[in-house]
Structures are given as C-alpha cells and as structure tokens.
XYZ file of C-alpha atoms in Angstrom:
559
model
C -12.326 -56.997 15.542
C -15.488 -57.871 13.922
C -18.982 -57.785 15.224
C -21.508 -60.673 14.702
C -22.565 -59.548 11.250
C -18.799 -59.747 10.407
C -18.745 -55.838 9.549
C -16.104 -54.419 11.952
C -17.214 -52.694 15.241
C -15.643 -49.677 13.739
C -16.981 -49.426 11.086
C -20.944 -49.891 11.903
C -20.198 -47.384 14.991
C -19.629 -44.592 12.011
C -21.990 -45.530 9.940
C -24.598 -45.135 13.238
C -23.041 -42.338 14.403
C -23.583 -41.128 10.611
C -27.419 -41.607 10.782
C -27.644 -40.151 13.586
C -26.338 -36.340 12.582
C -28.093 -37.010 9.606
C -31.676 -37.544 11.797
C -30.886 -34.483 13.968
C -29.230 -31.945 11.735
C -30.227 -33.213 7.942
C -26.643 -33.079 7.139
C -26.921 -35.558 4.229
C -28.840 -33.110 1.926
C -26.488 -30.383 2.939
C -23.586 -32.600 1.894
C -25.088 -34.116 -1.139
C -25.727 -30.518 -2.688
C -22.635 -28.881 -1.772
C -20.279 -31.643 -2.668
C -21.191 -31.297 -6.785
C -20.611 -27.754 -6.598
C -18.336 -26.709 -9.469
C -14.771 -24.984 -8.510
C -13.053 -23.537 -11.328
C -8.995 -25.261 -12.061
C -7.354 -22.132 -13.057
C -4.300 -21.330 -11.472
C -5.160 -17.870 -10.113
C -7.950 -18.731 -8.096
C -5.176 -20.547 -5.834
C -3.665 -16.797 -4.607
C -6.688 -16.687 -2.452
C -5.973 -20.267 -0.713
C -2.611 -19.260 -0.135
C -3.760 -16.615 1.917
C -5.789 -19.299 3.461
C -3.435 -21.866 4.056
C -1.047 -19.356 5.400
C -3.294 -17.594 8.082
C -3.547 -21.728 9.095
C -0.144 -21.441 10.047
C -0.243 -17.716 11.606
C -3.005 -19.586 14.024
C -1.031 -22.552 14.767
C 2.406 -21.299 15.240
C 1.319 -18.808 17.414
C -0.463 -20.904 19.709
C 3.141 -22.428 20.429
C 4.745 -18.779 20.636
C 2.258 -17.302 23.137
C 3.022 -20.460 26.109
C 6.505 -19.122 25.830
C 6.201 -15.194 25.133
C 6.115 -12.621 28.058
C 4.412 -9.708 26.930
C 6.206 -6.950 29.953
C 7.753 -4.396 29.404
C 9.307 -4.575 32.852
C 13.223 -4.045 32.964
C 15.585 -6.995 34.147
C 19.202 -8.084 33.653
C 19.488 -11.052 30.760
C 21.364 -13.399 31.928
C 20.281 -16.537 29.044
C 22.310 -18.323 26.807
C 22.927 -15.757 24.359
C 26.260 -14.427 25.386
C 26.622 -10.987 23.937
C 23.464 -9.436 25.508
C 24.589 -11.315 28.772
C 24.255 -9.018 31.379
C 22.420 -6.328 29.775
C 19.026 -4.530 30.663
C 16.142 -5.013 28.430
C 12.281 -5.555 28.682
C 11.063 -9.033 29.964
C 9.365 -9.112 26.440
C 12.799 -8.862 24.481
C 14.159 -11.649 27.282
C 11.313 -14.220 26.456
C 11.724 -13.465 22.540
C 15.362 -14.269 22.696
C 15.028 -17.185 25.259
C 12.192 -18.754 22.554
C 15.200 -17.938 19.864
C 17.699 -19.690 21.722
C 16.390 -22.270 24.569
C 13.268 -23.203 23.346
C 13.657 -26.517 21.708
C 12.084 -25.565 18.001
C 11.353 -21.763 19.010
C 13.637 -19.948 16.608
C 12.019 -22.151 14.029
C 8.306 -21.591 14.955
C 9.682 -17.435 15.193
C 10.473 -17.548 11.630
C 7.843 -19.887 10.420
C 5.106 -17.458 11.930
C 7.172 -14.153 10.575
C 7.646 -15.781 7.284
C 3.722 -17.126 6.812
C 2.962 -13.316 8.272
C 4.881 -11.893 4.876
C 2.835 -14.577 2.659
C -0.500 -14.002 3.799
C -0.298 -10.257 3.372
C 1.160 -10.764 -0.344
C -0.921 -13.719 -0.956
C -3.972 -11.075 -0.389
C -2.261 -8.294 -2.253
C -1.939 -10.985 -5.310
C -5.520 -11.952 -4.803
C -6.753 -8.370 -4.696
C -5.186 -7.290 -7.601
C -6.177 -10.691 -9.630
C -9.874 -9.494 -8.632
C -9.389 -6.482 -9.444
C -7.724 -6.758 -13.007
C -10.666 -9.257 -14.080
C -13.364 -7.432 -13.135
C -14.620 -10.130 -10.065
C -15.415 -7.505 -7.742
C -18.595 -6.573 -9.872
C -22.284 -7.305 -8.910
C -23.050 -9.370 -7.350
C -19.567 -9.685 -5.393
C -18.998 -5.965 -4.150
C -19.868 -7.456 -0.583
C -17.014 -9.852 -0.875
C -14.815 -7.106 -2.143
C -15.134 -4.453 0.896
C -14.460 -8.049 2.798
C -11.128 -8.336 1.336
C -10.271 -4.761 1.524
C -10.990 -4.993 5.166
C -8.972 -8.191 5.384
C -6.397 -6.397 3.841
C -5.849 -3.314 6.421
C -6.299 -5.771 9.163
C -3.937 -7.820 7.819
C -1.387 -4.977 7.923
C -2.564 -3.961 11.383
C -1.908 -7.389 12.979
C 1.960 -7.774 10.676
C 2.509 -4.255 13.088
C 1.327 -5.201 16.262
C 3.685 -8.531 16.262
C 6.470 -6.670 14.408
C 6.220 -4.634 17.827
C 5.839 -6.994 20.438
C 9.645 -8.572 20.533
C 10.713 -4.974 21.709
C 13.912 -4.660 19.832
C 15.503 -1.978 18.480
C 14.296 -1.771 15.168
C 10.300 -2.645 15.967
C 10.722 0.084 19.030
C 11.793 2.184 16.206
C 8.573 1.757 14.565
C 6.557 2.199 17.480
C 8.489 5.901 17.966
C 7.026 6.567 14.190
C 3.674 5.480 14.927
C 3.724 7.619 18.027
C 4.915 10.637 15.712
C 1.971 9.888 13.949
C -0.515 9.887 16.306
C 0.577 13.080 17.779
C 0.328 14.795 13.989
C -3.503 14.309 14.179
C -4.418 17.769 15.055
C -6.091 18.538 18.255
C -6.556 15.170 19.851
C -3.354 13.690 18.454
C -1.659 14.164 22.263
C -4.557 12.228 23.436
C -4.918 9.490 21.231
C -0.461 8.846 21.865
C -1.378 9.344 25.706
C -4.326 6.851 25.437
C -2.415 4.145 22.874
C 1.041 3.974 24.897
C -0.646 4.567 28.128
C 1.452 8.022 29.386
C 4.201 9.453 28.296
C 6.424 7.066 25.502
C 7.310 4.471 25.710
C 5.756 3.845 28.773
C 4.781 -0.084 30.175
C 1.621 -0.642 28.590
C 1.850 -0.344 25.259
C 3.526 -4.131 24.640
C 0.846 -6.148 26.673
C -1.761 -3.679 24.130
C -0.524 -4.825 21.642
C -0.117 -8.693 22.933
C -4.070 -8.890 22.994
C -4.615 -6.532 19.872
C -2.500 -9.308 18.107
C -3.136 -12.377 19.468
C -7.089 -12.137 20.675
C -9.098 -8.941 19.073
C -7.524 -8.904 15.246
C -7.372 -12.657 15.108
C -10.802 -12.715 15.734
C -11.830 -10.485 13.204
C -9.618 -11.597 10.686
C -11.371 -15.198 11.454
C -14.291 -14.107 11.195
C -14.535 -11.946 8.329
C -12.445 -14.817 6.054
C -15.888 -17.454 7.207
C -17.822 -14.524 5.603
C -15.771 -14.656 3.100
C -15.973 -18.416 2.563
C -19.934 -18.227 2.781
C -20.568 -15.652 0.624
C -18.431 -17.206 -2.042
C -19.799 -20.501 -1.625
C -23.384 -19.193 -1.858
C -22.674 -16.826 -4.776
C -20.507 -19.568 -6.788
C -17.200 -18.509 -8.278
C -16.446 -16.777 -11.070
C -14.764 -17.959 -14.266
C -12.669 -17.085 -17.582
C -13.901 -16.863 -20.719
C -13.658 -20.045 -22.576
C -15.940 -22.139 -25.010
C -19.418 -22.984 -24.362
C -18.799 -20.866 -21.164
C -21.977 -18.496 -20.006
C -22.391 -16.042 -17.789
C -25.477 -17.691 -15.411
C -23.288 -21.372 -15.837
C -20.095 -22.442 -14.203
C -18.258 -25.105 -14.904
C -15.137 -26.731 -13.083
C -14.130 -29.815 -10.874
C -16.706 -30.812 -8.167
C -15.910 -30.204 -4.870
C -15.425 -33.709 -4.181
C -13.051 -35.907 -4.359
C -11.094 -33.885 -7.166
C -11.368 -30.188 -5.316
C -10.950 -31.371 -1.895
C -7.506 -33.417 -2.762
C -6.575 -30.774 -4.633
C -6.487 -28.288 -1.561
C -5.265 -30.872 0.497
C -2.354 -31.334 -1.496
C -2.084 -27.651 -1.754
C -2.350 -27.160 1.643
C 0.281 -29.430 2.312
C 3.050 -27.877 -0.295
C 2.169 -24.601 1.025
C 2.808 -25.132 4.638
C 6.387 -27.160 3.368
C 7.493 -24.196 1.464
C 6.625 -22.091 4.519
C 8.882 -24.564 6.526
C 11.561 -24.326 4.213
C 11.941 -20.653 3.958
C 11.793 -21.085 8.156
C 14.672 -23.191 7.877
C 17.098 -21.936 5.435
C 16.116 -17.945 5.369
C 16.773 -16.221 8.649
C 14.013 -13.389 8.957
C 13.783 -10.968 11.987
C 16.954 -11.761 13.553
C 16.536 -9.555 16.626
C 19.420 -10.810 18.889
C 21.030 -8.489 16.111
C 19.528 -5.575 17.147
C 19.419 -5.482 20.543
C 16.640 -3.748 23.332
C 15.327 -0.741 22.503
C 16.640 2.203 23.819
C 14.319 5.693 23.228
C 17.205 7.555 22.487
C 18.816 4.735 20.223
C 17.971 3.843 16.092
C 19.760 1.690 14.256
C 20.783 2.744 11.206
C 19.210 1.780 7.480
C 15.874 0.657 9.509
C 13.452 -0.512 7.279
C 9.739 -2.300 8.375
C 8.880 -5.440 7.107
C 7.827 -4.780 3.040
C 3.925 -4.390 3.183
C 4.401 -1.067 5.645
C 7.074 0.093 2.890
C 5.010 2.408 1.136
C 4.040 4.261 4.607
C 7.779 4.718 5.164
C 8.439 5.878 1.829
C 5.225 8.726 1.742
C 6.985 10.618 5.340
C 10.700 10.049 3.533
C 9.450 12.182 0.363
C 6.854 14.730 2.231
C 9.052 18.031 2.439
C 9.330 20.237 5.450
C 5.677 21.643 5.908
C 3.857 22.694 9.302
C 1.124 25.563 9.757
C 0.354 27.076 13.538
C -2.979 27.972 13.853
C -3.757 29.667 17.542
C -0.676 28.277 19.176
C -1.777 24.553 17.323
C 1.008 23.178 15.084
C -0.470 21.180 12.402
C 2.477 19.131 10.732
C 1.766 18.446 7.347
C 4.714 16.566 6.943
C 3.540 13.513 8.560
C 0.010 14.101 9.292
C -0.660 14.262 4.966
C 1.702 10.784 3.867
C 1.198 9.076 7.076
C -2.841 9.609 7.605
C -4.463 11.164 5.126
C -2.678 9.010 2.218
C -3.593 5.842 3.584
C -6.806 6.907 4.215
C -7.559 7.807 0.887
C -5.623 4.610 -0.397
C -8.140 2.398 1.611
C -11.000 4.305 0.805
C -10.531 4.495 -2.911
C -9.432 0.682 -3.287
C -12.757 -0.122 -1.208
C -15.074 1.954 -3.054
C -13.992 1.563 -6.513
C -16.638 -1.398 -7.568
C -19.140 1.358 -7.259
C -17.199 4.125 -8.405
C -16.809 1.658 -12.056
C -20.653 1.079 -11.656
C -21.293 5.075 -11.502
C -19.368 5.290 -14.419
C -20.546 2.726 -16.471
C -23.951 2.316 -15.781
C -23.929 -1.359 -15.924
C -25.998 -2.611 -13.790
C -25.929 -6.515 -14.445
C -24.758 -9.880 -12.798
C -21.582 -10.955 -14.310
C -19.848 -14.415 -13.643
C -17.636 -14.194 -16.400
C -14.344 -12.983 -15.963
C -12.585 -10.217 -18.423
C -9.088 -10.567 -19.742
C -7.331 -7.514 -18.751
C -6.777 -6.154 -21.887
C -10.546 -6.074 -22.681
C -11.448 -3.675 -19.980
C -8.142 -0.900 -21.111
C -9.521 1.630 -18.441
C -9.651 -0.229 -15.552
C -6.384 -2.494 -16.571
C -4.533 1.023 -16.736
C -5.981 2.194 -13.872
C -4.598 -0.801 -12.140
C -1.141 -0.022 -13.216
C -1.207 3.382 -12.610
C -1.728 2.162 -8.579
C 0.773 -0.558 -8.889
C 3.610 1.525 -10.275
C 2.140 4.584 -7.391
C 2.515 2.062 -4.571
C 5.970 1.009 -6.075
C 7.451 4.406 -5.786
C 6.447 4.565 -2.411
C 7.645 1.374 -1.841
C 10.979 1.844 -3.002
C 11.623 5.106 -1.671
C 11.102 3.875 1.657
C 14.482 2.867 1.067
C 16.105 5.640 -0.855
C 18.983 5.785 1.979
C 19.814 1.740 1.400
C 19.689 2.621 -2.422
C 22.012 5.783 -2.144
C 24.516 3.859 0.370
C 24.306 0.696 -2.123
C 24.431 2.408 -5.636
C 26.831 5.417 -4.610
C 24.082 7.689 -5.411
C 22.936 11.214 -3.516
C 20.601 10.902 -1.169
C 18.840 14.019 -2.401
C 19.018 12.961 -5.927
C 16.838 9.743 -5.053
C 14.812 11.622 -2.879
C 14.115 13.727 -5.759
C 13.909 11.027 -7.947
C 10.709 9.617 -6.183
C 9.187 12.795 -5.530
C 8.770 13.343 -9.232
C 7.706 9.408 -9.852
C 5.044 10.479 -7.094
C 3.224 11.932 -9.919
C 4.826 10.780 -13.105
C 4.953 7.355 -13.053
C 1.476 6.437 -11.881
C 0.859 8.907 -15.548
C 3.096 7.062 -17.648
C 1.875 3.947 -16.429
C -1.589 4.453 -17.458
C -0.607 5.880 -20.614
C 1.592 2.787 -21.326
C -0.685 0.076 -20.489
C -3.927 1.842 -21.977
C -2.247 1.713 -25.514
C -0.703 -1.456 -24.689
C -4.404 -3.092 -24.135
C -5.751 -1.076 -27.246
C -2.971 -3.287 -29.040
C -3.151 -6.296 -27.814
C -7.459 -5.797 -28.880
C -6.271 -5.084 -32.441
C -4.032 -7.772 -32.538
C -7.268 -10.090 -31.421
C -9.835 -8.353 -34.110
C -7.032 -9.147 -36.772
C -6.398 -12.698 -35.844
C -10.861 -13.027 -35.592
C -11.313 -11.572 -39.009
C -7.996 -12.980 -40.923
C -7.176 -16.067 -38.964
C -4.201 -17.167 -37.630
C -0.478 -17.830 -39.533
C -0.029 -21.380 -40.688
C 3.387 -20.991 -41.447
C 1.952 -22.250 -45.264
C 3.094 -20.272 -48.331
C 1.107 -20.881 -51.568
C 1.286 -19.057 -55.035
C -1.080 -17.151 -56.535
C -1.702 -17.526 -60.442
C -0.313 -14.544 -61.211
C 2.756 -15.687 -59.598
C 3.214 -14.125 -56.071
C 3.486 -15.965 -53.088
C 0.943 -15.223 -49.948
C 0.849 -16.860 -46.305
C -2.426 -18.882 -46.024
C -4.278 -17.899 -43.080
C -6.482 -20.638 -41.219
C -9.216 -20.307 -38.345
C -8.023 -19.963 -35.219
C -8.911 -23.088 -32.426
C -12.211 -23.378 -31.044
C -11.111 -22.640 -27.478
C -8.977 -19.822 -28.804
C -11.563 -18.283 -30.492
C -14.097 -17.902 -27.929
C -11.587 -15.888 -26.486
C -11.708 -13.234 -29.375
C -15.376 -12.473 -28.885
C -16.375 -9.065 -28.277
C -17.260 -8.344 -25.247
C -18.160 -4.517 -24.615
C -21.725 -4.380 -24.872
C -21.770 -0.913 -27.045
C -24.907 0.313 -25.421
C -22.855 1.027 -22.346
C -21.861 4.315 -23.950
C -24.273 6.391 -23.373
C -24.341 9.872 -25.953
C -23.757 13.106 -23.578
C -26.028 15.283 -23.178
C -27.780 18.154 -25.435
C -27.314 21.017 -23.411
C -24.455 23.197 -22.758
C -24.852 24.865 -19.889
C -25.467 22.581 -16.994
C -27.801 25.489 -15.191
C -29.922 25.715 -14.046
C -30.638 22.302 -12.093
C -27.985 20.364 -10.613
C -29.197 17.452 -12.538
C -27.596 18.419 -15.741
C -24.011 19.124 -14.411
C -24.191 15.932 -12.821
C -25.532 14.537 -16.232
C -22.836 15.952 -18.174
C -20.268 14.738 -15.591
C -21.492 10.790 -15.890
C -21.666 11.253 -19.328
C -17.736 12.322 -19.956
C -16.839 10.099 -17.227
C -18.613 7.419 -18.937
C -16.592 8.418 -22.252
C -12.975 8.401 -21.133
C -13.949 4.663 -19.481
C -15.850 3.164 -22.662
C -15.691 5.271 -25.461
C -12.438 3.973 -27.485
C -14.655 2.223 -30.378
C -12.641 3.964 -32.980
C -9.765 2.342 -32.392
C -11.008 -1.591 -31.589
C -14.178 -3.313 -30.866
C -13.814 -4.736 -27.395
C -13.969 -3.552 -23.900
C -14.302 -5.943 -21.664
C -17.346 -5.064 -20.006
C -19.145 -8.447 -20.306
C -22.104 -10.196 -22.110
C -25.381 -9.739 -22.053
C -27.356 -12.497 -21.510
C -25.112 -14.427 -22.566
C -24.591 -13.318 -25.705
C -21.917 -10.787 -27.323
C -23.372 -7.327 -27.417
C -24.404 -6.333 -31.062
C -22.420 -2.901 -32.339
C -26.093 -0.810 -32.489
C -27.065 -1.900 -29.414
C -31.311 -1.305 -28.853
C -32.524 1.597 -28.029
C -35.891 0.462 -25.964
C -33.476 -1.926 -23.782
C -29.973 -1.331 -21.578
C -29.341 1.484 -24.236
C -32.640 3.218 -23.383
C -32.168 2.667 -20.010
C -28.729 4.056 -19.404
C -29.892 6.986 -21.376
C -32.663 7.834 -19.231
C -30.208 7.150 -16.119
C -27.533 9.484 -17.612
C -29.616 11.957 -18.832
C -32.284 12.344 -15.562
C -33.475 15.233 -14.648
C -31.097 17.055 -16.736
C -33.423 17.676 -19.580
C -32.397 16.934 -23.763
C-alpha cells in the first residue's frame, strides 16, 4: 500500500517514528559515533561472545523450564509416564523434572539445551579469562573489567550449583550433603550458617525453593547486570589488539561496528545457539530418571559434579585425615582447608593479580597492545603453573573412576595427585619459562639473520651456504622488542633492610621485580609493552620511567 507521495505507508511511518527518537533522545549522534567504532577480527576475541551468546540461551530456555518446574520438596507418589519410578516416593521437584523430561512436548530437549549452554558459558569464560590473562589485557586501564570477569566467573559457578541442585536427584542431593559438610567445617558458626542455608536440620523443605530463586531471580540478575558493565566499560575503553604492522598502542584498528561487526555476531550468534541445539539433541547430559530421588542415607556410586566444580571435589578427595579440638570445638581441617580456604585463595589471587603484576613491575602505563605469550615468560609460566594446579585437582576429583577404569590402586592415584599438588604446578613453570626464553631466541635470530629461503649458493672459495632473506613485513613487526628495559629497576644499596621498614620493602620490590623482568642475559624481549609507541631502547633514560621506577623502588629506603 502506498501513500499519496507513492512512498509506502510503512515505510514513511519509520522514517517519522525515526525523527522523532532522534528529536527527544538525540539518538542519531549516539548512533553515528558508535557505529564506526573499530572491533578487532581475531579469532580469540570471539571466546568472550560465546559466553555471551550462551548466557542468551541460559535466559531463554529457562523461561520455558520455570512454567513447568515445581520447586517443593514436598513428598508424593509418582505416578507419570515413566514406568520404573512408577509408584515411588520422591519430592514434587524430582516429579515436575521428570514430567518436563517425559510429557512435556520439547522439555527433555529445552533440559539439555539449558544444561548443555550452562557447561559452555562457564568454559567459554574460563577460555576468555585465561586468553586475557596470557596477553596481558587485564592491564591499565582494564583492571575494572577484570575483577568484572572474575566475579562473573564465581557467579557463574554459583548459579551451574544451584540448578545442578534443584531437580533433587540422587546425585545433585549428593552434592547438596557435601556442601552441607562444608558449611558445618566453618568453625564456630558453621552449625548456623547449615541451619540458616537448609532451613533446620538436612535436608529439610526449604532448601530447593532457596535455591529456585537464588537461580532463577537473584544470580541472574547479577550475572545480567555485571555482563552490561561489562559491555559498557569495554565499549567506552575500546578493545585491545595484537601486535601487527603499523599497529600503536593509543590506535585501534579493525572492522566497524556496522554492517561488517554486527553480521558477523549475528551469524555467530546463530551457529552458536545451533551447535548448542545439536549437542541438546544427540548428547544426553543429566539424565536423572537414571538416578532416581534422593534418599539422605543413599549415594550413588562414582558421583562426580558437573566439570567446572571438579577441582573442589578433587581438593577434599586428596586432603588427608586432619581435625584439631580446641575447648570442646572440632575444627576439621580436612574439609574446612580444600573446600574453603582453597577457593578462597584461588578467587582472591586470580582477582588481584593485575595489581599484584603492577607492584612488581612498576609499570604504570596504558597499554592497548596485546603481548604474545612468549614475550611476557613470567606471567606465561605463571599461567601454566595454575592451569596444570587446577588440572590436578580436576582430575583427581575422579581418581576412583580412573582406578576402576585403568585397574589402578586407589591409593596409588590418590598419591599420585597429592604429589602433582605441588610438583606439577613447579614443573610447569619451569617448562614453559624456558620454553618462552626459546621461542624469544628463536625470534632475535630470525630479526638479526632473516629467515631460510630454502636457496643454496656457493661461496668463491667453494662452500655452499643457505641465503637468508628478510622476513615479511607483517611478520616482522612481530619480532620487535617489546620489554621496555627501564622496567628493571637496580636493587638497592644497602644490606640490611633496618632500620625503616621502607628498605625491606624496597629490597623486596626490587627482587620481586628481578625474578619477573630480569632475564636480559639470555634474550631481549619481555613482553611488557611499548612506550609511546615506540620499542623501548636497551639503556633506557635515566631522568624518565627509569628514574621514576627508581625513586618508586627505592623510597624511603635510602641508597
């Protein structure tokens, strides 16, 4: 239909409707500077919209589950379509989750499509995290964004628990029995807190609808509003970007936000959510017919929790026997040290450890540029020490699967773990320090030799060399040194850090500052940046960040 211009009635009704917003909220200039912005096209920086795309899903699939979900713990007699629990006693909770299994029309399929995108979003942030944390993106100015994404992370694993617990089967009431074991290891107020939580004794009635509005209302909300945070901060701090040619620190370059960026995630979007729908359809996940209602005097044996609670599992498996009574008070080591104090210091390390690099370093400056992992050998073994820590855990949360499985003792793999506890996180660092330092040499050789060209010529005197020719433009810009060497700053003069506390807290920055920077005799490199946009030279100046990291070092601590 057409109007009397000819321009159809549609049409001119959006393009007034248009001018309107635009008179009463300005939105045009918003749009017309945003849409340019630049968005990087390297692949990594899509871990962080699958974490997106799949907390998309969480939201809309369990919209559907909750109309069909009772969250009671009341007992009644099944009597549903599901003919081996037929005529058995279970919670109204376990009822509903098998009657959305089983007589919902699409409900065992929107069950596994929200359990499976539940498993992606938590590894999708785990892949982000450690991508951030490998190339250095968490520095200034993005610590805020950082503790954002730790936080995202431990919610992330809070709200996996709660609806691993709400179907009230055997294996998540299981996990609730740990996490009241848990609770009641906190000394003095641990009773209280399990008395509070389940609401009496366990398992009691009220711990299921709890956890219904922990998981569906209260941690949804956060998470929702801490990834818009997220989103805003990152939009008005720009991303970050590799190295590459003609690339600076205070510039970013990249596809503009539309059309190319916004079809892009559409399309991304799209192929995330069909995967997700795939792995719904073919891969049975959490099938908890299987297990049957919980019973408190029932487990099932070879329980495991779903993978990103895995290391929890595996700390209390390798914790020996170890309990102190203080004035009738038994403090249980045993569960209160791998089950609260671990991941407390787990969280609080990974949270704080932009500003524990910054205390170390003493660098100070904005960085946009991202380092390649092998320039920054400290941090990048650091990394891999945690990584192959967490793994250990990981895995021995199923030592008794690996011992059944492998024909193995169960001792001997307890043991096994208990000494990768401290040795492999050690031998990781070891391994990937020296394997960085290589890879830098290998980079300094290529930058002052060139690069093979598979070529041999002969020499007048008769041998035969290799001719070497410069490496690409784009692959050279890669091989640029980028450790600023004032960052090292020299230690301090005096020996004896007395008699002010400033000098043992001088000498401490300084050695710190040495095992994270100092490895100049072996390569020049480092990773720690540029400098206004240019490579650091090897001297450094002594009047600028040089001078001024000395002074910082060195304060109050004397020569």
């Amino acid at each position: 239909m057409a109007g009397r211009g000819g321009a159809p009635v549609a049409g001119r009704l959006a393009g007034a409707l248009a001018r309107g917003t635009d008179d009463r909220l300005g939105a045009s200039g918003f749009m017309k500077r945003n849409l340019g912005k630049a968005f990087p096209g390297h692949w990594s920086f899509l871990l962080g919209e699958i974490a997106l795309y799949a907390f998309a899903v969480l939201l809309l699939t369990g919209v559907y589950l909750t109309l069909f979900f009772k969250p009671v713990s009341g007992q009644i007699v099944y009597g549903g379509s599901y003919a081996p629990l037929r005529g058995a006693t279970m919670s109204e909770a376990y009822a509903s989750a098998l009657r959305l299994s089983f007589d919902v029309r699409g409900g065992l399929l929107m069950r596994q499509l929200h359990h499976w995108a539940a498993n992606v979003f938590v590894a999708a942030i785990c892949a982000h995290l450690l991508r951030i944390f490998f190339t250095g993106a968490f520095r200034k100015p993005r610590e805020i964004n950082w503790l954002i994404g730790v936080t995202l992370f431990g919610l992330a694993l809070a709200e996996g628990f709660a609806g691993y617990s709400l179907p009230d089967d055997l294996l998540s009431g299981t996990g609730l029995r740990i996490a009241q074991g848990i609770m009641l290891s906190i000394p003095l107020v641990g009773t209280y807190v399990s008395m509070w939580v389940f609401g009496g004794e366990f398992p009691g009635e009220d711990i299921i609808p709890r956890l219904f509005t922990l998981h569906v209302l209260l941690v949804p909300g956060l998470l929702l509003a801490l990834i818009t945070a997220h989103l805003m901060v990152l939009w008005h701090q720009t991303h970050t970007q590799f190295p590459a040619k003609d690339r600076k620190e205070r510039l970013v370059s990249g596809h503009a936000t539309f059309p190319h960026f916004a079809a892009q995630s559409a399309a991304y979007f799209l192929y995330t959510v069909g995967v997700l729908a795939a792995m719904a359809t073919f891969a049975q996940i959490n099938p908890v017919w299987l297990y049957g209602p919980y019973e408190p005097d029932q487990v099932s044996s070879g329980s495991q929790p779903d993978w990103y609670v895995g290391f929890l599992e595996g700390s209390l498996r390798l914790m020996p026997r170890l309990s102190t009574t203080v004035a009738g008070h038994t403090v249980s080591w045993n569960v209160l040290v791998p089950a609260v104090l671990l991941p407390a210091v787990f969280l609080t390390g990974i949270a704080l450890y932009p500003f524990a690099e910054r205390w170390a370093t003493g660098d100070d400056r904005y960085h946009h540029l991202l380092d390649r992992p092998r320039n920054a050998p400290t941090r990048t073994a650091i990394g891999a020490a945690v990584v192959a820590w967490y793994g250990n855990l990981w895995a021995a949360g199923g030592n008794d699967v690996i011992a059944t499985v492998f024909g193995f003792s169960l001792y001997g793999t307890t043991w096994f773990f208990r000494v990768g506890f401290f040795a492999f996180p050690v031998l990781a660092f070891v391994l990937t320090r020296r394997a960085c330092l290589s890879l830098q040499r290998r980079d300094l050789h290529v930058r002052r030799e060139g690069v093979e060209s598979g070529r041999i010529v002969r020499q007048p005197d008769g041998g035969f060399v290799e001719r070497h020719e410069r490496p690409e433009a784009e692959e050279a810009a890669l091989l640029v040194t980028r450790q600023p060497r004032e960052l090292v700053v020299p230690r301090p003069k005096h020996l004896i850090p007395l008699p002010t506390p400033g000098r043992a807290n001088a000498q401490l920055r300084s050695r710190v500052n040495h095992f994270y920077l100092d490895y100049q005799s072996e390569v020049s490199g480092g990773g720690q940046g540029v400098f206004n946009g240019r490579p650091a030279l090897p001297g450094g100046d002594e009047g600028g960040l040089k001078g001024r990291l000395k002074r910082l070092f060195t304060r109050s601590g004397g020569k």
